[in-house]
Amino acid sequence: MGQAVTGSVVTAVGLSALLMSCGTTSPPTSAPPTSAPPPTAAVAVEPLSIGTAAEDTTGGLVADGQLISPFDVENPAVGFLEPALLAAIQNAATAASADGVDVKLTSGWRSTGFQKRLFDQAVTTYGSADLAAQFVASPEKSMHVVGKAVDVGPVVADQWMIANGSRFGLCQIYANEIWHFELAVDAAGICPPLRPNAAG
Ligand SMILES: [Zn+2]
């Protein structure tokens, strides 16, 4: 059972995510998103956005400083990646290896509960949900939760990926996260402009 404070944070973030998201999904009802949430909103929202995975607060956990191989599919952080992303990062790692660069992952798939824990920790660290969202995506927005993002390390591998990743469809997404890559090239193989951070 989450504390009232946590529920309020999730609700606030969920609302701001709804306000900021462009064309992801249609609002479920005609209720204007600018109306203040009723006091019971946290209880109502939680089952929809978090689901039963909320109890799994360690799924996809990779220890701080640990570098895992993109071929280690027995590790849930790797094995639960979307197949297209998994193939892309493996192909990129093989090509990087030929250049003498060892591409490893510091994170991949994460359970909703683990992402929520990371976000809640960031709220504590940065003091507000809005500020935390610049550094850690909420469970509702994180592409890690749906297996569509990888964090690459060490730094030399980040640099190789920034220079060469688009050959494999892989793009840096956020200016402040040189390690975070998603499949994002357009039909011409070009990566989109960098967004300033995970909240932008
Ligand atoms: Zn990431």
CSV table of C-alpha atoms in Angstrom, one decimal, residues 2 16 21 27 31-32 36 55-56 60-61 68 73 80 88 104 109 119 129 150 154 156 166 182 191 199:
chain,number,residue,atom,x,y,z
A,2,GLY,CA,1.7,3.2,-1.1
A,16,SER,CA,1.5,16.7,-16.1
A,21,SER,CA,2.3,14.4,-24.1
A,27,PRO,CA,-8.1,11.3,-23.3
A,31,ALA,CA,-13.3,15.8,-19.0
A,32,PRO,CA,-11.0,18.8,-19.4
A,36,ALA,CA,-8.3,19.9,-10.5
A,55,GLU,CA,5.0,-4.9,-6.3
A,56,ASP,CA,8.1,-5.8,-8.4
A,60,GLY,CA,15.5,-5.2,-14.4
A,61,LEU,CA,17.8,-3.9,-11.6
A,68,ILE,CA,26.2,-6.0,-18.6
A,73,VAL,CA,19.6,-12.3,-22.6
A,80,PHE,CA,12.9,-8.2,-21.8
A,88,ALA,CA,19.9,-3.3,-32.9
A,104,LYS,CA,27.9,-2.5,-22.5
A,109,TRP,CA,14.2,-3.1,-19.4
A,119,PHE,CA,11.4,8.2,-9.7
A,129,ALA,CA,8.2,15.8,-9.1
A,150,VAL,CA,18.9,1.1,-23.2
A,154,PRO,CA,31.2,3.2,-20.5
A,156,VAL,CA,33.7,5.7,-24.8
A,166,SER,CA,22.0,5.8,-36.3
A,182,GLU,CA,16.2,4.4,-28.4
A,191,CYS,CA,18.0,10.9,-35.6
A,199,ALA,CA,10.8,16.2,-19.0
